[in-house]
mmCIF file of C-alpha atoms in Angstrom:
data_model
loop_
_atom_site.group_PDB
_atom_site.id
_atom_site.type_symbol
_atom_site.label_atom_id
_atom_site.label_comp_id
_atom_site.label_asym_id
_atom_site.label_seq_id
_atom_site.Cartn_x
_atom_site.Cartn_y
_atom_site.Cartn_z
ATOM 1 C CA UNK X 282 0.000 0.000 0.000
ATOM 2 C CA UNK X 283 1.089 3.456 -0.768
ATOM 3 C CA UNK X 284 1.010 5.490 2.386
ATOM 4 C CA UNK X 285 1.223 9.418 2.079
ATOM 5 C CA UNK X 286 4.695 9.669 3.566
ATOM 6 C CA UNK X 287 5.929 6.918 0.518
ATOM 7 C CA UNK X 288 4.355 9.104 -1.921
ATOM 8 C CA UNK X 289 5.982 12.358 -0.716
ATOM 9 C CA UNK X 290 9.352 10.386 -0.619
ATOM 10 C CA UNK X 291 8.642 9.040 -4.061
ATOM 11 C CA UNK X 292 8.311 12.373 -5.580
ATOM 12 C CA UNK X 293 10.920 14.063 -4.010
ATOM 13 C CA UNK X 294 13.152 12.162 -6.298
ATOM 14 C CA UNK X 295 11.178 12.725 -9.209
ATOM 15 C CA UNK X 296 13.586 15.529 -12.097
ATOM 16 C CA UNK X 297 10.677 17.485 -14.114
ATOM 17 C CA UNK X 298 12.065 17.593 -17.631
ATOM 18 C CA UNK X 299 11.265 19.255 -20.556
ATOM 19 C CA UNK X 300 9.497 17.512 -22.989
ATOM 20 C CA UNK X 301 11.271 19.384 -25.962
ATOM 21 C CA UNK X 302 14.875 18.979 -24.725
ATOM 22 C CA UNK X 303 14.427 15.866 -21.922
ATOM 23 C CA UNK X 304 16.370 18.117 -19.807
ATOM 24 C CA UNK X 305 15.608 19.594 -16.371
ATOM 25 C CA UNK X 306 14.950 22.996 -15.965
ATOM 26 C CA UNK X 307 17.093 26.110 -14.570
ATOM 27 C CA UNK X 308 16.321 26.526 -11.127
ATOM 28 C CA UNK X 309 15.402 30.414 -10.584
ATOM 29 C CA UNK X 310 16.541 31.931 -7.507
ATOM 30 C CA UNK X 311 15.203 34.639 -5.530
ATOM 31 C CA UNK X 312 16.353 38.454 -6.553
ATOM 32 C CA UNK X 313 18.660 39.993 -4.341
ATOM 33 C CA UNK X 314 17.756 41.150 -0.574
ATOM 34 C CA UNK X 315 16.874 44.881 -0.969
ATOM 35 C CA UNK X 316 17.393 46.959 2.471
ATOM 36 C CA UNK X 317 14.240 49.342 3.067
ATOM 37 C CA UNK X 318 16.767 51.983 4.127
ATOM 38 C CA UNK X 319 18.823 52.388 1.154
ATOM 39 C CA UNK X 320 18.809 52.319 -2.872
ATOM 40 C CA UNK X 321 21.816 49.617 -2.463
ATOM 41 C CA UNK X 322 21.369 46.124 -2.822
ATOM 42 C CA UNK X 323 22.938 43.735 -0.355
ATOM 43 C CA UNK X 324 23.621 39.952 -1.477
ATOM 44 C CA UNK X 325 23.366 37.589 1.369
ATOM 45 C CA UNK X 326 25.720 34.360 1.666
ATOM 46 C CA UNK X 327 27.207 32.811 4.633
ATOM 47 C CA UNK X 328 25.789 35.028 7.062
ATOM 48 C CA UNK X 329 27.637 37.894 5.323
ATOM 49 C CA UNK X 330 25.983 40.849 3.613
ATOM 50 C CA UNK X 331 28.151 41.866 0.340
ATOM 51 C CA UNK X 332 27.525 45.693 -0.982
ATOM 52 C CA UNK X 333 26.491 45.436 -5.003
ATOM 53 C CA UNK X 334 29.316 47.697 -6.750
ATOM 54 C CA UNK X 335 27.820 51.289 -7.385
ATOM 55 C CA UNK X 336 26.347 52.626 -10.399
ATOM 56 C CA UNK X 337 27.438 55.555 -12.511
ATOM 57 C CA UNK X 338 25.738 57.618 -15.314
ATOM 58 C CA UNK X 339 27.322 56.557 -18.755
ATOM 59 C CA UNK X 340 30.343 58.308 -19.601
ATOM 60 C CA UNK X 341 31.734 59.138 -16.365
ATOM 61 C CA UNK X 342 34.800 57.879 -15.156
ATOM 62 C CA UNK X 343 34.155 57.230 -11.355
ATOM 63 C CA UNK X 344 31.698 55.327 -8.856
ATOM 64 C CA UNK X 345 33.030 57.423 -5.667
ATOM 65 C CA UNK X 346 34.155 60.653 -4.775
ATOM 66 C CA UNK X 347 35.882 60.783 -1.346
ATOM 67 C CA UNK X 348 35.763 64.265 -0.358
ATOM 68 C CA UNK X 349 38.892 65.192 2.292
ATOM 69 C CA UNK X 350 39.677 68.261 4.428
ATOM 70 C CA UNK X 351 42.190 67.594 6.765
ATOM 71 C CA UNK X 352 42.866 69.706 9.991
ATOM 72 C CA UNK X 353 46.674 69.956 11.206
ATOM 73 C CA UNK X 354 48.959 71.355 14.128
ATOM 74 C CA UNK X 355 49.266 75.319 13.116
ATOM 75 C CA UNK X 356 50.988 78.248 14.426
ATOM 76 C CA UNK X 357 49.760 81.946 14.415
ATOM 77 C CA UNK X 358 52.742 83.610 11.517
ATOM 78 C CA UNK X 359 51.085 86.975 12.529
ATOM 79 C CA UNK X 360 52.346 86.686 16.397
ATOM 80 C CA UNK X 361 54.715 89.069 16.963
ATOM 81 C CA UNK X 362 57.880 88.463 18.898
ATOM 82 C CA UNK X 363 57.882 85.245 17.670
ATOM 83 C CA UNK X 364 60.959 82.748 18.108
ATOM 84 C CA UNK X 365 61.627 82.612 14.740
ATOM 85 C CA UNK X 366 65.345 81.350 14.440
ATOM 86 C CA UNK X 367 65.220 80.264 10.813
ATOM 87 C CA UNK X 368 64.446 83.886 9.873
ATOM 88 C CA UNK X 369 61.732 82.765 8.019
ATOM 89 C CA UNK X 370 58.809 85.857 6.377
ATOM 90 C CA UNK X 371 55.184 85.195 7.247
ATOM 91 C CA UNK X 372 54.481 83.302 4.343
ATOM 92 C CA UNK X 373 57.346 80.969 4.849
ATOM 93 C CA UNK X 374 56.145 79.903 8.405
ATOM 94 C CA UNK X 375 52.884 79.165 7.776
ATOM 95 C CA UNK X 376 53.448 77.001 4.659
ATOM 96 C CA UNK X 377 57.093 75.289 6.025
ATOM 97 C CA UNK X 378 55.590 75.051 9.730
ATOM 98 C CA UNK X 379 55.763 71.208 10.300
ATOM 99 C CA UNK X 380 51.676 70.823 10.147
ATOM 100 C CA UNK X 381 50.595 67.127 12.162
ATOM 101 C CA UNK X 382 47.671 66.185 10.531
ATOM 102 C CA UNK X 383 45.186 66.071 14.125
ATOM 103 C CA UNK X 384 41.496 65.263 12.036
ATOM 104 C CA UNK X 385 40.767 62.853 9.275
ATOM 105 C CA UNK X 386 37.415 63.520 7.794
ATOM 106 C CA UNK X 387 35.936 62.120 4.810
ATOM 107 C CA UNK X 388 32.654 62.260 3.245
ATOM 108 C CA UNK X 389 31.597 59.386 0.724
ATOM 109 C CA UNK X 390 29.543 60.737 -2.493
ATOM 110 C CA UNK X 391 28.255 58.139 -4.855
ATOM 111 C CA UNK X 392 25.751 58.677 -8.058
ATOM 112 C CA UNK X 393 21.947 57.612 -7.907
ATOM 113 C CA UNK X 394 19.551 58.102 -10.504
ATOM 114 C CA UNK X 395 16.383 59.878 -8.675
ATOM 115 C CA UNK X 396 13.642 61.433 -10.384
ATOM 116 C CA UNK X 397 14.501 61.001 -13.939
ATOM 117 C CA UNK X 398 18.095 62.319 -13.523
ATOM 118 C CA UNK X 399 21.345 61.615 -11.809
ATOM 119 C CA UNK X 400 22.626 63.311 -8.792
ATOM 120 C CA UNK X 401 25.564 62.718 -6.288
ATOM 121 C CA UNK X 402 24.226 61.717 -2.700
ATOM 122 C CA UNK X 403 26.558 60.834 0.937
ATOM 123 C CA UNK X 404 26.639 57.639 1.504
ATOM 124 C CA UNK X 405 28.901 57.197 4.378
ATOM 125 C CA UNK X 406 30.993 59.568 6.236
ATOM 126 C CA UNK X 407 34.375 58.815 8.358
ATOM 127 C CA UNK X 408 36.269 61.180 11.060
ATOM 128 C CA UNK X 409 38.827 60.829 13.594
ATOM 129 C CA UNK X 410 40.769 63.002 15.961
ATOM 130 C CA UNK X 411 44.728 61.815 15.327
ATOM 131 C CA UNK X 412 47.493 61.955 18.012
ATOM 132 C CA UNK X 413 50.323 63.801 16.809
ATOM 133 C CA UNK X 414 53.475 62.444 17.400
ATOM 134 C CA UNK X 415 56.537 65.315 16.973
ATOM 135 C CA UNK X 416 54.513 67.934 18.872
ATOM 136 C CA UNK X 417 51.763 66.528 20.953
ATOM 137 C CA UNK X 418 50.174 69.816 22.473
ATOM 138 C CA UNK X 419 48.004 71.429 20.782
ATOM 139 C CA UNK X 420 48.458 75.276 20.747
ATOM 140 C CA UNK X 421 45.719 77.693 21.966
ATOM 141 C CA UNK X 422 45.884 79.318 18.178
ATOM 142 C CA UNK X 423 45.095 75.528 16.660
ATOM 143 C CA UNK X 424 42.091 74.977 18.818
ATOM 144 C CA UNK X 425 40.569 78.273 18.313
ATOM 145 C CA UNK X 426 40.647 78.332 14.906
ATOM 146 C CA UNK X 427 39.610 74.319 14.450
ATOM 147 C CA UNK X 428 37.674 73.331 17.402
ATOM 148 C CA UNK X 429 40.030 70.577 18.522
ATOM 149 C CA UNK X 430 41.373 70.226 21.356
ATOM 150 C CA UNK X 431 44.039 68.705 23.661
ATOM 151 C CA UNK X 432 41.764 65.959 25.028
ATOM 152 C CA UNK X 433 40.200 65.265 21.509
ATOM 153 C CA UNK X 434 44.143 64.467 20.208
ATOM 154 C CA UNK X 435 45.023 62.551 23.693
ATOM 155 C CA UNK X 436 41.787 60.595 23.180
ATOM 156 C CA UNK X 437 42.769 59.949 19.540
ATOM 157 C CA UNK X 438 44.721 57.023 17.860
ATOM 158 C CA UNK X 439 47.954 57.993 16.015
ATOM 159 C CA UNK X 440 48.514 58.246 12.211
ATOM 160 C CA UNK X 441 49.300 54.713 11.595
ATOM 161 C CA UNK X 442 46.766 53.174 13.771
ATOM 162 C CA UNK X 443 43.758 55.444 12.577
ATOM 163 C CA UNK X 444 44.741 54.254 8.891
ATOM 164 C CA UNK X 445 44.136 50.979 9.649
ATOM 165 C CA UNK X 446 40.916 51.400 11.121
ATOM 166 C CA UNK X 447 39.900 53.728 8.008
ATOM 167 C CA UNK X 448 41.322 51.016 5.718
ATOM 168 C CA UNK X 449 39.105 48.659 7.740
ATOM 169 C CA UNK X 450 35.978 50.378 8.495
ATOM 170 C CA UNK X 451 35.631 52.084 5.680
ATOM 171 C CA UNK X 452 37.319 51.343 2.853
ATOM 172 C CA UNK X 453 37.051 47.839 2.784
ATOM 173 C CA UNK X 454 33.510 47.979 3.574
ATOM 174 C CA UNK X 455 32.748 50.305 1.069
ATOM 175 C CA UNK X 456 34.562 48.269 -1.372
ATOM 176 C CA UNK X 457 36.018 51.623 -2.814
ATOM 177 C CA UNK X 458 39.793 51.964 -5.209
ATOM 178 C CA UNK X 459 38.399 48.738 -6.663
ATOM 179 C CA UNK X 460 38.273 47.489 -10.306
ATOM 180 C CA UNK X 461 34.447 47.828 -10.204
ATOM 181 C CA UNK X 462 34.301 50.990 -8.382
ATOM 182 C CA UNK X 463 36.765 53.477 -9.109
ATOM 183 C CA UNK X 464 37.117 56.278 -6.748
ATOM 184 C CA UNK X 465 38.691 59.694 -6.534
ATOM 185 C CA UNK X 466 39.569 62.031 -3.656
ATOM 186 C CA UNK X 467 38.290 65.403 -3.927
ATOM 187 C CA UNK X 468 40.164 68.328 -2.111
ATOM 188 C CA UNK X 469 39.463 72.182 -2.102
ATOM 189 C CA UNK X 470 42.936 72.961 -3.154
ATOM 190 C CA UNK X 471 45.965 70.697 -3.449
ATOM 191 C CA UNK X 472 47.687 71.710 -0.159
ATOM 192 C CA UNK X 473 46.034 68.723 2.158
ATOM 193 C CA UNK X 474 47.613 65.967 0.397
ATOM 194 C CA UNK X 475 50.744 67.549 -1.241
ATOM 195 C CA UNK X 476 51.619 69.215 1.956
ATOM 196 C CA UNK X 477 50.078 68.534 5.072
ATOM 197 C CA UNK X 478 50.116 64.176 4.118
ATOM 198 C CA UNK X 479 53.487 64.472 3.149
ATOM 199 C CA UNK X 480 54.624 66.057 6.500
ATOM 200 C CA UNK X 481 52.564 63.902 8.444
ATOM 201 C CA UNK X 482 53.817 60.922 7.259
ATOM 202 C CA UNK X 483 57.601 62.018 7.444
ATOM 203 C CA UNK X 484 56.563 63.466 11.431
ATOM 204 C CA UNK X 485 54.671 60.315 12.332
ATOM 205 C CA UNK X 486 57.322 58.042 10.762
ATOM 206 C CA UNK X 487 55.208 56.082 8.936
ATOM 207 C CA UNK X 488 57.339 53.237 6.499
ATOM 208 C CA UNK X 489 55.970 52.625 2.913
ATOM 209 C CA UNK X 490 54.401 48.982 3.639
ATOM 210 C CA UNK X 491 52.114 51.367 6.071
ATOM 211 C CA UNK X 492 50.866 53.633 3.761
ATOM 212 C CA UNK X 493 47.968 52.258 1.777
ATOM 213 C CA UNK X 494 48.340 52.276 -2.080
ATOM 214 C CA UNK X 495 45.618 54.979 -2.974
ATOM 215 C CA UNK X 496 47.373 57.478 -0.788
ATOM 216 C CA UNK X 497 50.456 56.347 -2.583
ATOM 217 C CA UNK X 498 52.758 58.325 -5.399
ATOM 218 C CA UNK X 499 51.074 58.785 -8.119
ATOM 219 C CA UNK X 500 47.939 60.336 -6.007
ATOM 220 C CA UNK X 501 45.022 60.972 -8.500
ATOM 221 C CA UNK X 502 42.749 63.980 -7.178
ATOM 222 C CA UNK X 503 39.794 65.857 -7.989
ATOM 223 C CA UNK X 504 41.467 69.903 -7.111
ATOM 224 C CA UNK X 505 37.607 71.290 -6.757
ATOM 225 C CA UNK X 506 39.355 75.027 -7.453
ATOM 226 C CA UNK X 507 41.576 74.038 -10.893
ATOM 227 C CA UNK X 508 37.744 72.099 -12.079
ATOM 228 C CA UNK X 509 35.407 75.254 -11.492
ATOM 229 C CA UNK X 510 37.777 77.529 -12.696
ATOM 230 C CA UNK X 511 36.914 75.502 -16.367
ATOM 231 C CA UNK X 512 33.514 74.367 -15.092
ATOM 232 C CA UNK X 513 31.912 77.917 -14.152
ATOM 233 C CA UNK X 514 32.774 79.524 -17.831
ATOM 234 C CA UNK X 515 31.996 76.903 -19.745
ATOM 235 C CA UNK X 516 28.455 75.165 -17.603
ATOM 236 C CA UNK X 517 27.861 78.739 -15.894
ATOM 237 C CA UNK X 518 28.479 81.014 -18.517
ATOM 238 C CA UNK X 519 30.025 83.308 -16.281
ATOM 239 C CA UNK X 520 33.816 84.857 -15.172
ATOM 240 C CA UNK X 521 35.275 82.748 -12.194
ATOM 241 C CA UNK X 522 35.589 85.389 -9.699
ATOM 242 C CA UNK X 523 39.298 86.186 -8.486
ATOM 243 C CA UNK X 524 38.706 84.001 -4.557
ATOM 244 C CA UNK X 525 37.673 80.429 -5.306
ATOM 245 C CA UNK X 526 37.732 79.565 -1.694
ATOM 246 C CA UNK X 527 35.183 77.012 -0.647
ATOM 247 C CA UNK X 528 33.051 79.469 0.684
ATOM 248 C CA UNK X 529 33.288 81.967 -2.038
ATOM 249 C CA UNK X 530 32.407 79.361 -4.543
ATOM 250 C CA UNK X 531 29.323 78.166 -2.259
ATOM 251 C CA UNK X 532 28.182 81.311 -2.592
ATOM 252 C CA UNK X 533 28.168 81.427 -6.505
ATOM 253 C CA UNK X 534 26.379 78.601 -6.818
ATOM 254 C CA UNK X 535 23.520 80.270 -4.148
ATOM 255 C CA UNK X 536 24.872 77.629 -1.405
ATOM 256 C CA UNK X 537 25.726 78.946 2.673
ATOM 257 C CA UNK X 538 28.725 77.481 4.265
ATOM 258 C CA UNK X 539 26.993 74.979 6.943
ATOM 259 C CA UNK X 540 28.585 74.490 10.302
ATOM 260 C CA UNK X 541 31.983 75.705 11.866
ATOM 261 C CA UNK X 542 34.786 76.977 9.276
ATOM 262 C CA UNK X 543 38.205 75.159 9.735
ATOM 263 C CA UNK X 544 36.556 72.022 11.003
ATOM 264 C CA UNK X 545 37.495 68.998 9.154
ATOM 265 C CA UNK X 546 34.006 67.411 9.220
ATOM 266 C CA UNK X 547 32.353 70.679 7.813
ATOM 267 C CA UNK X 548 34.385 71.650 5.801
ATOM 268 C CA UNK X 549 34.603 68.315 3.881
ATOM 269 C CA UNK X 550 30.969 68.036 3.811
ATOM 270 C CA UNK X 551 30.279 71.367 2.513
ATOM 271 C CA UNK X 552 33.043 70.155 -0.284
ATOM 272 C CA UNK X 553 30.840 67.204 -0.818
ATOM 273 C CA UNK X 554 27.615 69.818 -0.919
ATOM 274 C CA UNK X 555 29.215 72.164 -3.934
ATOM 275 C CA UNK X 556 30.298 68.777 -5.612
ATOM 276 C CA UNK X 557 26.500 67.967 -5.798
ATOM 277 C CA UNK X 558 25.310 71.104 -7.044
ATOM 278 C CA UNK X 559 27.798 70.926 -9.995
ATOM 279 C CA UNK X 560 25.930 67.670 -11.117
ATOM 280 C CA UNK X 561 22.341 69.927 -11.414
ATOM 281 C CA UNK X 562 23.810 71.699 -14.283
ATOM 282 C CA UNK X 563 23.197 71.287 -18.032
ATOM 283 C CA UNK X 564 26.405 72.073 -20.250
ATOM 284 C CA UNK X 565 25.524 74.965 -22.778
ATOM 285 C CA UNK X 566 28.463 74.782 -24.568
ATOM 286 C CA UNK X 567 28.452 72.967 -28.257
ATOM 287 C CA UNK X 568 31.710 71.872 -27.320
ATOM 288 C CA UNK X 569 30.099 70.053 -24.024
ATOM 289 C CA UNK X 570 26.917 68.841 -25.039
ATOM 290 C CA UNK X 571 26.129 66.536 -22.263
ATOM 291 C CA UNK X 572 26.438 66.900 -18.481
ATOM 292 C CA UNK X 573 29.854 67.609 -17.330
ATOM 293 C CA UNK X 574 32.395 64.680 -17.180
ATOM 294 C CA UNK X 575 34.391 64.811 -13.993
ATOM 295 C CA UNK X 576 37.877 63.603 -14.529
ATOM 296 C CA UNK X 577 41.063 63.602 -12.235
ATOM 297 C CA UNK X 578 42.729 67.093 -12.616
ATOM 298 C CA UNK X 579 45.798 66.363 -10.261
ATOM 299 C CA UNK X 580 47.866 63.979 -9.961
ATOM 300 C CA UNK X 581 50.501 64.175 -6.844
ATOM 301 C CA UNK X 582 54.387 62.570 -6.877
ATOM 302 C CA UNK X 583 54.411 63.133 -3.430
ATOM 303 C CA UNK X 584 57.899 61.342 -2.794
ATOM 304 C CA UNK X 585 60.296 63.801 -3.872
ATOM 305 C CA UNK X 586 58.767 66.428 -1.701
ATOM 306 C CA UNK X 587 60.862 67.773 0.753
ATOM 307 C CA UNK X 588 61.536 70.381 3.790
ATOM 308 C CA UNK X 589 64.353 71.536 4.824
ATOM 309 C CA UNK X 590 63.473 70.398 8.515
ATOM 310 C CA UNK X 591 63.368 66.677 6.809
ATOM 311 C CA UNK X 592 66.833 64.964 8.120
ATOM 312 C CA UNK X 593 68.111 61.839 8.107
ATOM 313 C CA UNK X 594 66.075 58.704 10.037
ATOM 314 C CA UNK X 595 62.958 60.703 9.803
ATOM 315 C CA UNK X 596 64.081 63.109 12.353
ATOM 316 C CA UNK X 597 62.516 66.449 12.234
ATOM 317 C CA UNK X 598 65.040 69.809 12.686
ATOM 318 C CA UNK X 599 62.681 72.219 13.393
ATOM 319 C CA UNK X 600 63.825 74.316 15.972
ATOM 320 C CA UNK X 601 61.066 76.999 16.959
ATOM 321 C CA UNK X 602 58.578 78.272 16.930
#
């Protein structure tokens, strides 16, 4: 007699075929998990969630703009009676002053297409306080003009150590200076990687197996002043104006500085605010006839830059102030 649980057995076994072919058919699987939270997908496998690789409109060249402003140690030039033993002018001690990088912030922009039309959004943003390591104290100057303070650097992890955790937490995670998504910083000026990195990395004596690769010679950047000084004649139609600080070019573009200037976080984000609005812009030019293509417009050999405060073994010979 055929019981129930025999026949369920039975046909458990049973390969459907196709009566054209006498082969079985494709099994579909279910579409990717979709959070409710977010336009990314997430693809579930071994208890791990893995980020799909962003999108980008045709024609442009990256998935991910990572938008930097850096706060460092700073001295005020404009102090008078300063120890100034090199004999250096004003100019010369605020740009050779041996600058400690003391705030790492990043905002993440990626491309979306929303409402019939692409835009740049933040994903993701990353800060941290760093310890500096030649000069720990933090001068009253530095922390009025930047916010930070001696217990936020005390509190903070050195250059090496917050690298890993930004490798870690954030790149990594984000899956970004990757084959399938290419990514480009973005700066307001070149002076935060081709100065104030370079220092910090001969300061904190960092070796080369410790610095990751895409903060590595040749450094490919997005220099948000050299791109609107060709983006705002040609998309615009107007004269760049003669500043093209961040907050002057805000202001073009009918934007307010947001938040506290000189602090790492807000300044990077309002970076990462102007970098939208560019993308809301038609190009009127014949010779542009599509939306503006943003390309790297810097590119950084930061290993032959020297100080003359750089000596042998990494050892700083700065004297004062």
């Amino acid at each position: 007699m055929l019981t129930m649980d025999r026949l369920c057995t039975s046909f458990a076994h049973v390969q459907l075929r196709d009566p054209n072919t006498n082969r079985s058919p494709e099994i579909q699987t279910s579409p990717p998990i979709t959070s409710s939270n977010s336009n990314q997908r997430f693809h579930h496998s071994s208890n791990h969630y893995f980020r799909r690789s962003p999108t980008k409109p045709r024609g442009q060249e990256f998935h991910s703009f990572l938008c930097l402003d850096v706060e460092s140690t700073c001295i005020n030039s404009n102090q008078r009676h300063l120890d100034n033993p090199h004999n250096l002018n004003e100019y010369q001690l605020a740009w050779m002053y041996p600058n400690e990088i003391i705030e790492w912030p990043v905002i993440l922009m990626q491309w979306r297409h929303c409402s019939g039309r692409w835009e740049l959004y933040e994903v993701d943003r990353y800060r941290s306080f760093v310890k500096p390591t030649w000069r720990p104290e933090i001068s009253e100057f530095c922390t009025q003009l930047t916010g930070i303070t001696q217990q936020d650097t005390d509190n903070a992890p050195t250059l090496p150590a917050m690298l890993k955790d930004f490798q870690i937490n954030f790149i990594e995670r984000h899956q970004l200076f990757t084959v399938h998504n290419r990514s480009v910083w973005v700066t307001d000026g070149p002076w935060d990687l081709r100065d104030h990195w370079i220092k910090s990395i001969f300061l904190s004596k960092l070796k080369r197996y410790q610095i990751p690769s895409y903060l590595q010679s040749p450094i490919h950047m997005i220099d948000m002043r050299y791109l609107l000084q060709a983006f705002i004649p040609k998309v615009y139609c107007i004269r760049p104006p003669t500043s093209l600080s961040l907050n002057e070019s805000l202001k073009i573009f009918g934007l307010e500085f947001e938040g506290q200037e000189h602090s790492g976080i807000d300044d990077a984000a309002n970076l990462s605010r102007l970098l939208s609005k560019l993308t809301q812009f038609d190009c009127r030019s014949n010779e542009m006839p599509f939306k503006w293509i943003f390309r790297a417009n810097r590119t950084l050999n930061i290993e032959p830059k020297r100080y003359f405060w750089m000596g042998k073994g990494q050892q700083c010979t700065w004297i004062a102030p």
